[in-house]
Amino acid sequence: MRKDHPDKKHALDVWHGGKLYGKAISEAASKKKNKDLLLWTKNLVNHFWYCCEHANGDARKIEKGLHASLKHIADVHVWPTGNCAHMKLIGYDGNGDEKWEDSRSEDEMNDPDRPYLSKGSPAVHALQEVIQQARFMKKFPMYSNFRHTGSLESYHNVILMYASKRQIFGFEGFKTRHRLAALDWMVNKGREQRLTKDGKEMWHKKYNKNTNSWYVEPTKVDKSYDHLAVLVSNIMVSRINDDMSMQRRITINIDNPKLLAPTIAKTTAPDKNVLIEGKISRSRFSTDKDKH
């Protein structure tokens, strides 16, 4: 990429970066002396996403942000060279010392399920080693533009509902299924969160085996398929207005793969009689060999 396309910015999917980062943290936390680090995995991965989103193309901001998390998990939120993003400088006291305000809630500051680690503990050192891995840091410039394909991958999952990889479809049927998937995606993307009768947001629980922890995701409203009624109606109207027979010969469209090649073979097929003679010859040889 650097050699052949120097004018292009090479980017990696942040989702994959976060997954690798979380996996490395989980592996480090699998050691008994680092087990408390496991409770921070999800927050640290979320912070990685935050750093990439606010990097604006500057890989140094990602590195600086991840190193700041080493302070945060040790309950240090202001230090001589920086501070956590949730801390705001509000002024100075009579002695000229800085006065800081913490934007977090009381529950966030004192979460019993995620206790702070001791400064200089093995768990903190383990996280520092994960962050400073050369292979990981080398990819920071490719995460700094915050590119991710989550939405595209969700669309591909919808396509698989209509055109499974386990089945074979004709070209026209395959195109039709893709178009149905596209309609489904456009109608149902960005669905709102479902509400209870009291107007409260609904959530459902999920378990993460890597972090050995539970989390919640919003429960979306049901998908709508109202567009199918319109589609079927239009098909029926088109058929009624069609004066030609359904059994008429159809001309293959120019984009049909059958016009490119009848099979996927890379060589021209030999005469069938030649193949039959070869098959018979091999069969005779095999039979004679069995007799001896």
mmCIF file of C-alpha atoms in Angstrom:
data_model
loop_
_atom_site.group_PDB
_atom_site.id
_atom_site.type_symbol
_atom_site.label_atom_id
_atom_site.label_comp_id
_atom_site.label_asym_id
_atom_site.label_seq_id
_atom_site.Cartn_x
_atom_site.Cartn_y
_atom_site.Cartn_z
ATOM 1 C CA MET A 1 0.000 0.000 0.000
ATOM 2 C CA ARG A 2 2.780 2.466 0.921
ATOM 3 C CA LYS A 3 4.783 1.610 -2.188
ATOM 4 C CA ASP A 4 2.075 1.261 -4.849
ATOM 5 C CA HIS A 5 -0.450 3.806 -3.521
ATOM 6 C CA PRO A 6 1.445 6.468 -1.555
ATOM 7 C CA ASP A 7 -1.417 8.934 -2.099
ATOM 8 C CA LYS A 8 -3.930 6.736 -0.263
ATOM 9 C CA LYS A 9 -4.514 6.521 3.467
ATOM 10 C CA HIS A 10 -4.354 2.919 4.662
ATOM 11 C CA ALA A 11 -6.970 2.311 7.379
ATOM 12 C CA LEU A 12 -7.877 -0.716 9.487
ATOM 13 C CA ASP A 13 -11.273 -1.527 10.967
ATOM 14 C CA VAL A 14 -11.445 -0.192 14.527
ATOM 15 C CA TRP A 15 -13.797 -3.038 15.482
ATOM 16 C CA HIS A 16 -11.082 -5.593 14.775
ATOM 17 C CA GLY A 17 -8.545 -3.450 16.635
ATOM 18 C CA GLY A 18 -10.795 -3.319 19.683
ATOM 19 C CA LYS A 19 -11.364 -7.061 19.518
ATOM 20 C CA LEU A 20 -7.621 -7.782 19.417
ATOM 21 C CA TYR A 21 -7.017 -5.308 22.239
ATOM 22 C CA GLY A 22 -9.701 -6.928 24.395
ATOM 23 C CA LYS A 23 -8.342 -10.398 23.663
ATOM 24 C CA ALA A 24 -4.817 -9.331 24.661
ATOM 25 C CA ILE A 25 -6.150 -7.850 27.926
ATOM 26 C CA SER A 26 -8.110 -11.041 28.670
ATOM 27 C CA GLU A 27 -5.012 -13.168 28.076
ATOM 28 C CA ALA A 28 -2.966 -10.950 30.393
ATOM 29 C CA ALA A 29 -5.722 -11.108 33.026
ATOM 30 C CA SER A 30 -5.818 -14.923 32.854
ATOM 31 C CA LYS A 31 -2.790 -14.951 35.158
ATOM 32 C CA LYS A 32 -3.771 -15.080 38.809
ATOM 33 C CA LYS A 33 -1.782 -11.969 39.760
ATOM 34 C CA ASN A 34 -3.597 -9.936 37.053
ATOM 35 C CA LYS A 35 -7.140 -11.284 37.544
ATOM 36 C CA ASP A 36 -8.545 -7.907 38.675
ATOM 37 C CA LEU A 37 -7.703 -6.474 35.248
ATOM 38 C CA LEU A 38 -10.424 -8.664 33.698
ATOM 39 C CA LEU A 39 -13.147 -6.503 35.283
ATOM 40 C CA TRP A 40 -11.851 -3.513 33.318
ATOM 41 C CA THR A 41 -11.727 -5.199 29.883
ATOM 42 C CA LYS A 42 -14.948 -3.798 28.438
ATOM 43 C CA ASN A 43 -14.224 -0.258 29.675
ATOM 44 C CA LEU A 44 -10.694 -0.378 28.289
ATOM 45 C CA VAL A 45 -11.947 -1.540 24.879
ATOM 46 C CA ASN A 46 -14.576 1.244 24.893
ATOM 47 C CA HIS A 47 -11.798 3.701 25.721
ATOM 48 C CA PHE A 48 -9.802 2.408 22.745
ATOM 49 C CA TRP A 49 -12.799 3.235 20.509
ATOM 50 C CA TYR A 50 -13.037 6.679 22.128
ATOM 51 C CA CYS A 51 -9.336 7.364 21.483
ATOM 52 C CA CYS A 52 -9.621 6.322 17.830
ATOM 53 C CA GLU A 53 -12.761 8.427 17.309
ATOM 54 C CA HIS A 54 -11.113 11.560 18.688
ATOM 55 C CA ALA A 55 -7.671 11.016 17.119
ATOM 56 C CA ASN A 56 -8.568 12.942 13.921
ATOM 57 C CA GLY A 57 -5.751 11.252 12.021
ATOM 58 C CA ASP A 58 -3.135 11.728 14.767
ATOM 59 C CA ALA A 59 -1.836 8.343 16.002
ATOM 60 C CA ARG A 60 -0.096 10.045 18.933
ATOM 61 C CA LYS A 61 -3.493 10.889 20.431
ATOM 62 C CA ILE A 62 -4.368 7.188 20.518
ATOM 63 C CA GLU A 63 -1.099 6.371 22.250
ATOM 64 C CA LYS A 64 -1.568 9.220 24.730
ATOM 65 C CA GLY A 65 -5.170 8.220 25.454
ATOM 66 C CA LEU A 66 -4.347 4.563 26.067
ATOM 67 C CA HIS A 67 -1.500 5.481 28.411
ATOM 68 C CA ALA A 68 -3.941 7.732 30.290
ATOM 69 C CA SER A 69 -6.041 4.635 31.026
ATOM 70 C CA LEU A 70 -3.102 3.298 33.043
ATOM 71 C CA LYS A 71 -3.653 6.231 35.397
ATOM 72 C CA HIS A 72 -7.427 5.952 35.432
ATOM 73 C CA ILE A 73 -7.610 2.280 36.475
ATOM 74 C CA ALA A 74 -5.266 3.131 39.375
ATOM 75 C CA ASP A 75 -7.664 5.907 40.528
ATOM 76 C CA VAL A 76 -5.333 8.682 39.364
ATOM 77 C CA HIS A 77 -7.279 11.182 37.248
ATOM 78 C CA VAL A 78 -5.035 14.252 37.313
ATOM 79 C CA TRP A 79 -1.266 14.138 36.919
ATOM 80 C CA PRO A 80 1.466 16.694 36.091
ATOM 81 C CA THR A 81 1.329 16.119 32.317
ATOM 82 C CA GLY A 82 -2.388 15.580 31.803
ATOM 83 C CA ASN A 83 -5.778 14.508 33.080
ATOM 84 C CA CYS A 84 -8.692 12.190 32.319
ATOM 85 C CA ALA A 85 -11.370 13.507 29.938
ATOM 86 C CA HIS A 86 -13.998 13.386 32.708
ATOM 87 C CA MET A 87 -12.015 15.922 34.770
ATOM 88 C CA LYS A 88 -12.563 19.648 34.175
ATOM 89 C CA LEU A 89 -10.374 22.473 35.500
ATOM 90 C CA ILE A 90 -12.715 24.969 37.163
ATOM 91 C CA GLY A 91 -10.183 27.374 38.703
ATOM 92 C CA TYR A 92 -7.563 27.813 41.395
ATOM 93 C CA ASP A 93 -7.732 28.027 45.163
ATOM 94 C CA GLY A 94 -6.110 30.645 47.366
ATOM 95 C CA ASN A 95 -2.773 28.856 47.260
ATOM 96 C CA GLY A 96 -2.757 28.776 43.477
ATOM 97 C CA ASP A 97 -3.495 25.055 43.333
ATOM 98 C CA GLU A 98 -5.734 23.771 40.576
ATOM 99 C CA LYS A 99 -9.375 22.929 41.348
ATOM 100 C CA TRP A 100 -10.876 20.095 39.330
ATOM 101 C CA GLU A 101 -14.458 18.928 38.855
ATOM 102 C CA ASP A 102 -15.329 15.292 38.145
ATOM 103 C CA SER A 103 -18.213 14.852 35.685
ATOM 104 C CA ARG A 104 -18.847 11.241 36.691
ATOM 105 C CA SER A 105 -21.742 10.193 38.895
ATOM 106 C CA GLU A 106 -21.222 8.825 42.392
ATOM 107 C CA ASP A 107 -22.039 5.309 41.186
ATOM 108 C CA GLU A 108 -19.442 5.535 38.420
ATOM 109 C CA MET A 109 -16.767 6.708 40.829
ATOM 110 C CA ASN A 110 -17.466 3.961 43.350
ATOM 111 C CA ASP A 111 -18.498 0.929 41.330
ATOM 112 C CA PRO A 112 -18.158 -2.181 43.569
ATOM 113 C CA ASP A 113 -18.101 -4.433 40.503
ATOM 114 C CA ARG A 114 -15.041 -2.682 39.104
ATOM 115 C CA PRO A 115 -12.643 -1.730 41.928
ATOM 116 C CA TYR A 116 -9.616 0.403 41.150
ATOM 117 C CA LEU A 117 -6.245 -1.316 40.913
ATOM 118 C CA SER A 118 -3.247 -0.495 43.050
ATOM 119 C CA LYS A 119 -0.765 1.857 41.460
ATOM 120 C CA GLY A 120 2.263 -0.123 40.279
ATOM 121 C CA SER A 121 0.474 -3.466 40.712
ATOM 122 C CA PRO A 122 1.228 -6.427 38.396
ATOM 123 C CA ALA A 123 -2.157 -5.926 36.683
ATOM 124 C CA VAL A 124 -1.314 -2.315 35.772
ATOM 125 C CA HIS A 125 2.099 -3.378 34.478
ATOM 126 C CA ALA A 126 0.424 -6.129 32.431
ATOM 127 C CA LEU A 127 -1.873 -3.574 30.767
ATOM 128 C CA GLN A 128 1.112 -1.340 30.049
ATOM 129 C CA GLU A 129 2.848 -4.238 28.283
ATOM 130 C CA VAL A 130 -0.268 -4.859 26.184
ATOM 131 C CA ILE A 131 -0.455 -1.196 25.129
ATOM 132 C CA GLN A 132 3.256 -0.993 24.335
ATOM 133 C CA GLN A 133 3.386 -4.094 22.145
ATOM 134 C CA ALA A 134 5.260 -3.046 19.014
ATOM 135 C CA ARG A 135 2.823 -4.787 16.646
ATOM 136 C CA PHE A 136 -0.130 -3.038 18.308
ATOM 137 C CA MET A 137 1.421 0.439 18.389
ATOM 138 C CA LYS A 138 2.508 0.100 14.762
ATOM 139 C CA LYS A 139 -1.180 -0.012 13.754
ATOM 140 C CA PHE A 140 -2.192 3.197 15.570
ATOM 141 C CA PRO A 141 -1.842 5.351 12.395
ATOM 142 C CA MET A 142 -4.251 2.977 10.608
ATOM 143 C CA TYR A 143 -6.830 3.330 13.404
ATOM 144 C CA SER A 144 -6.500 7.106 13.706
ATOM 145 C CA ASN A 145 -9.120 7.936 11.031
ATOM 146 C CA PHE A 146 -11.762 5.872 12.848
ATOM 147 C CA ARG A 147 -12.917 3.625 10.026
ATOM 148 C CA HIS A 148 -15.181 0.686 10.797
ATOM 149 C CA THR A 149 -17.477 -1.482 8.689
ATOM 150 C CA GLY A 150 -20.001 -2.529 11.333
ATOM 151 C CA SER A 151 -22.961 -1.201 9.355
ATOM 152 C CA LEU A 152 -21.807 -2.944 6.166
ATOM 153 C CA GLU A 153 -21.336 -6.252 8.002
ATOM 154 C CA SER A 154 -24.837 -5.944 9.460
ATOM 155 C CA TYR A 155 -26.153 -5.512 5.920
ATOM 156 C CA HIS A 156 -24.265 -8.619 4.820
ATOM 157 C CA ASN A 157 -25.953 -10.569 7.633
ATOM 158 C CA VAL A 158 -29.334 -9.481 6.237
ATOM 159 C CA ILE A 159 -28.266 -10.726 2.786
ATOM 160 C CA LEU A 160 -27.456 -14.143 4.265
ATOM 161 C CA MET A 161 -31.044 -14.352 5.566
ATOM 162 C CA TYR A 162 -32.280 -14.145 1.966
ATOM 163 C CA ALA A 163 -29.421 -15.842 0.110
ATOM 164 C CA SER A 164 -27.694 -18.411 2.289
ATOM 165 C CA LYS A 165 -24.209 -19.551 1.312
ATOM 166 C CA ARG A 166 -25.339 -23.131 1.913
ATOM 167 C CA GLN A 167 -27.712 -23.043 -1.062
ATOM 168 C CA ILE A 168 -27.241 -22.636 -4.809
ATOM 169 C CA PHE A 169 -29.357 -20.089 -6.677
ATOM 170 C CA GLY A 170 -29.800 -19.201 -10.296
ATOM 171 C CA PHE A 171 -28.417 -15.823 -11.292
ATOM 172 C CA GLU A 172 -31.783 -14.087 -11.624
ATOM 173 C CA GLY A 173 -33.032 -15.590 -8.362
ATOM 174 C CA PHE A 174 -29.785 -14.568 -6.635
ATOM 175 C CA LYS A 175 -30.159 -10.960 -7.815
ATOM 176 C CA THR A 176 -33.791 -10.906 -6.693
ATOM 177 C CA ARG A 177 -32.883 -12.129 -3.228
ATOM 178 C CA HIS A 178 -30.207 -9.457 -2.918
ATOM 179 C CA ARG A 179 -32.732 -6.791 -3.894
ATOM 180 C CA LEU A 180 -35.180 -8.069 -1.271
ATOM 181 C CA ALA A 181 -32.369 -7.922 1.296
ATOM 182 C CA ALA A 182 -31.584 -4.333 0.276
ATOM 183 C CA LEU A 183 -35.243 -3.345 0.709
ATOM 184 C CA ASP A 184 -35.339 -5.044 4.127
ATOM 185 C CA TRP A 185 -32.185 -3.192 5.197
ATOM 186 C CA MET A 186 -33.345 0.232 4.020
ATOM 187 C CA VAL A 187 -36.765 -0.118 5.682
ATOM 188 C CA ASN A 188 -35.553 -1.493 9.024
ATOM 189 C CA LYS A 189 -32.162 0.082 9.682
ATOM 190 C CA GLY A 190 -32.018 2.455 12.630
ATOM 191 C CA ARG A 191 -35.002 0.906 14.434
ATOM 192 C CA GLU A 192 -35.942 2.601 17.693
ATOM 193 C CA GLN A 193 -35.606 1.009 21.098
ATOM 194 C CA ARG A 194 -38.702 -0.769 22.380
ATOM 195 C CA LEU A 195 -40.513 0.776 25.348
ATOM 196 C CA THR A 196 -42.533 -0.821 28.128
ATOM 197 C CA LYS A 197 -46.147 0.128 28.856
ATOM 198 C CA ASP A 198 -44.761 2.621 31.383
ATOM 199 C CA GLY A 199 -42.568 4.243 28.721
ATOM 200 C CA LYS A 200 -39.286 2.799 30.010
ATOM 201 C CA GLU A 201 -36.586 1.602 27.623
ATOM 202 C CA MET A 202 -36.307 -2.178 27.235
ATOM 203 C CA TRP A 203 -32.973 -4.029 27.402
ATOM 204 C CA HIS A 204 -31.861 -7.660 27.146
ATOM 205 C CA LYS A 205 -28.905 -9.397 28.790
ATOM 206 C CA LYS A 206 -25.937 -10.966 27.016
ATOM 207 C CA TYR A 207 -22.881 -12.848 28.260
ATOM 208 C CA ASN A 208 -19.290 -12.290 27.114
ATOM 209 C CA LYS A 209 -17.182 -15.410 27.581
ATOM 210 C CA ASN A 210 -13.904 -13.524 26.994
ATOM 211 C CA THR A 211 -14.451 -11.092 29.875
ATOM 212 C CA ASN A 212 -16.582 -13.523 31.898
ATOM 213 C CA SER A 213 -19.164 -10.810 32.415
ATOM 214 C CA TRP A 214 -22.747 -9.875 31.576
ATOM 215 C CA TYR A 215 -23.852 -6.765 29.700
ATOM 216 C CA VAL A 216 -27.040 -5.353 28.218
ATOM 217 C CA GLU A 217 -28.091 -4.313 24.725
ATOM 218 C CA PRO A 218 -31.148 -2.281 23.730
ATOM 219 C CA THR A 219 -34.190 -4.273 22.608
ATOM 220 C CA LYS A 220 -35.308 -2.899 19.237
ATOM 221 C CA VAL A 221 -38.884 -2.713 17.963
ATOM 222 C CA ASP A 222 -39.956 -5.525 15.630
ATOM 223 C CA LYS A 223 -38.976 -5.331 11.983
ATOM 224 C CA SER A 224 -41.560 -4.039 9.519
ATOM 225 C CA TYR A 225 -42.421 -5.853 6.293
ATOM 226 C CA ASP A 226 -45.176 -3.529 5.091
ATOM 227 C CA HIS A 227 -43.191 -2.873 1.924
ATOM 228 C CA LEU A 228 -43.757 -6.465 0.789
ATOM 229 C CA ALA A 229 -47.498 -5.887 0.392
ATOM 230 C CA VAL A 230 -46.769 -2.984 -1.968
ATOM 231 C CA LEU A 231 -44.215 -5.091 -3.836
ATOM 232 C CA VAL A 232 -46.625 -8.029 -4.297
ATOM 233 C CA SER A 233 -49.361 -5.643 -5.427
ATOM 234 C CA ASN A 234 -47.083 -4.110 -8.064
ATOM 235 C CA ILE A 235 -46.097 -7.589 -9.286
ATOM 236 C CA MET A 236 -49.740 -8.577 -9.667
ATOM 237 C CA VAL A 237 -50.575 -5.382 -11.568
ATOM 238 C CA SER A 238 -47.599 -5.915 -13.882
ATOM 239 C CA ARG A 239 -48.730 -9.473 -14.583
ATOM 240 C CA ILE A 240 -52.313 -8.411 -15.296
ATOM 241 C CA ASN A 241 -51.130 -5.744 -17.739
ATOM 242 C CA ASP A 242 -48.716 -8.150 -19.465
ATOM 243 C CA ASP A 243 -50.236 -9.363 -22.756
ATOM 244 C CA MET A 244 -47.565 -11.997 -23.395
ATOM 245 C CA SER A 245 -47.582 -15.610 -22.184
ATOM 246 C CA MET A 246 -45.587 -16.649 -19.110
ATOM 247 C CA GLN A 247 -44.124 -19.482 -21.211
ATOM 248 C CA ARG A 248 -42.527 -17.145 -23.721
ATOM 249 C CA ARG A 249 -38.793 -17.396 -24.381
ATOM 250 C CA ILE A 250 -36.781 -14.937 -22.302
ATOM 251 C CA THR A 251 -33.599 -13.272 -23.556
ATOM 252 C CA ILE A 252 -30.705 -13.576 -21.113
ATOM 253 C CA ASN A 253 -29.523 -10.230 -19.787
ATOM 254 C CA ILE A 254 -26.058 -9.085 -20.812
ATOM 255 C CA ASP A 255 -24.800 -9.260 -17.182
ATOM 256 C CA ASN A 256 -25.674 -12.963 -16.828
ATOM 257 C CA PRO A 257 -22.545 -15.065 -16.117
ATOM 258 C CA LYS A 258 -23.768 -17.685 -18.608
ATOM 259 C CA LEU A 259 -22.745 -15.295 -21.396
ATOM 260 C CA LEU A 260 -19.193 -15.216 -20.050
ATOM 261 C CA ALA A 261 -18.709 -18.988 -19.822
ATOM 262 C CA PRO A 262 -21.004 -22.005 -19.611
ATOM 263 C CA THR A 263 -18.963 -23.534 -16.763
ATOM 264 C CA ILE A 264 -16.260 -22.499 -14.289
ATOM 265 C CA ALA A 265 -13.662 -24.678 -16.096
ATOM 266 C CA LYS A 266 -10.426 -22.898 -17.059
ATOM 267 C CA THR A 267 -9.703 -25.235 -20.008
ATOM 268 C CA THR A 268 -11.745 -26.240 -23.052
ATOM 269 C CA ALA A 269 -13.662 -29.493 -22.565
ATOM 270 C CA PRO A 270 -12.325 -32.417 -24.641
ATOM 271 C CA ASP A 271 -14.561 -34.617 -26.744
ATOM 272 C CA LYS A 272 -16.814 -36.833 -24.606
ATOM 273 C CA ASN A 273 -15.767 -40.010 -26.461
ATOM 274 C CA VAL A 274 -12.125 -39.336 -25.531
ATOM 275 C CA LEU A 275 -13.110 -39.080 -21.873
ATOM 276 C CA ILE A 276 -15.136 -42.315 -22.116
ATOM 277 C CA GLU A 277 -12.187 -44.214 -23.620
ATOM 278 C CA GLY A 278 -9.928 -42.952 -20.856
ATOM 279 C CA LYS A 279 -12.441 -44.000 -18.224
ATOM 280 C CA ILE A 280 -12.747 -47.518 -19.710
ATOM 281 C CA SER A 281 -8.959 -47.888 -19.981
ATOM 282 C CA ARG A 282 -8.470 -47.002 -16.315
ATOM 283 C CA SER A 283 -11.252 -49.386 -15.314
ATOM 284 C CA ARG A 284 -9.607 -52.276 -17.217
ATOM 285 C CA PHE A 285 -6.233 -51.537 -15.660
ATOM 286 C CA SER A 286 -7.764 -51.522 -12.198
ATOM 287 C CA THR A 287 -9.568 -54.842 -12.842
ATOM 288 C CA ASP A 288 -6.413 -56.564 -14.151
ATOM 289 C CA LYS A 289 -4.444 -55.336 -11.151
ATOM 290 C CA ASP A 290 -7.018 -56.791 -8.739
ATOM 291 C CA LYS A 291 -6.758 -60.209 -10.448
ATOM 292 C CA HIS A 292 -3.015 -60.340 -9.824
#
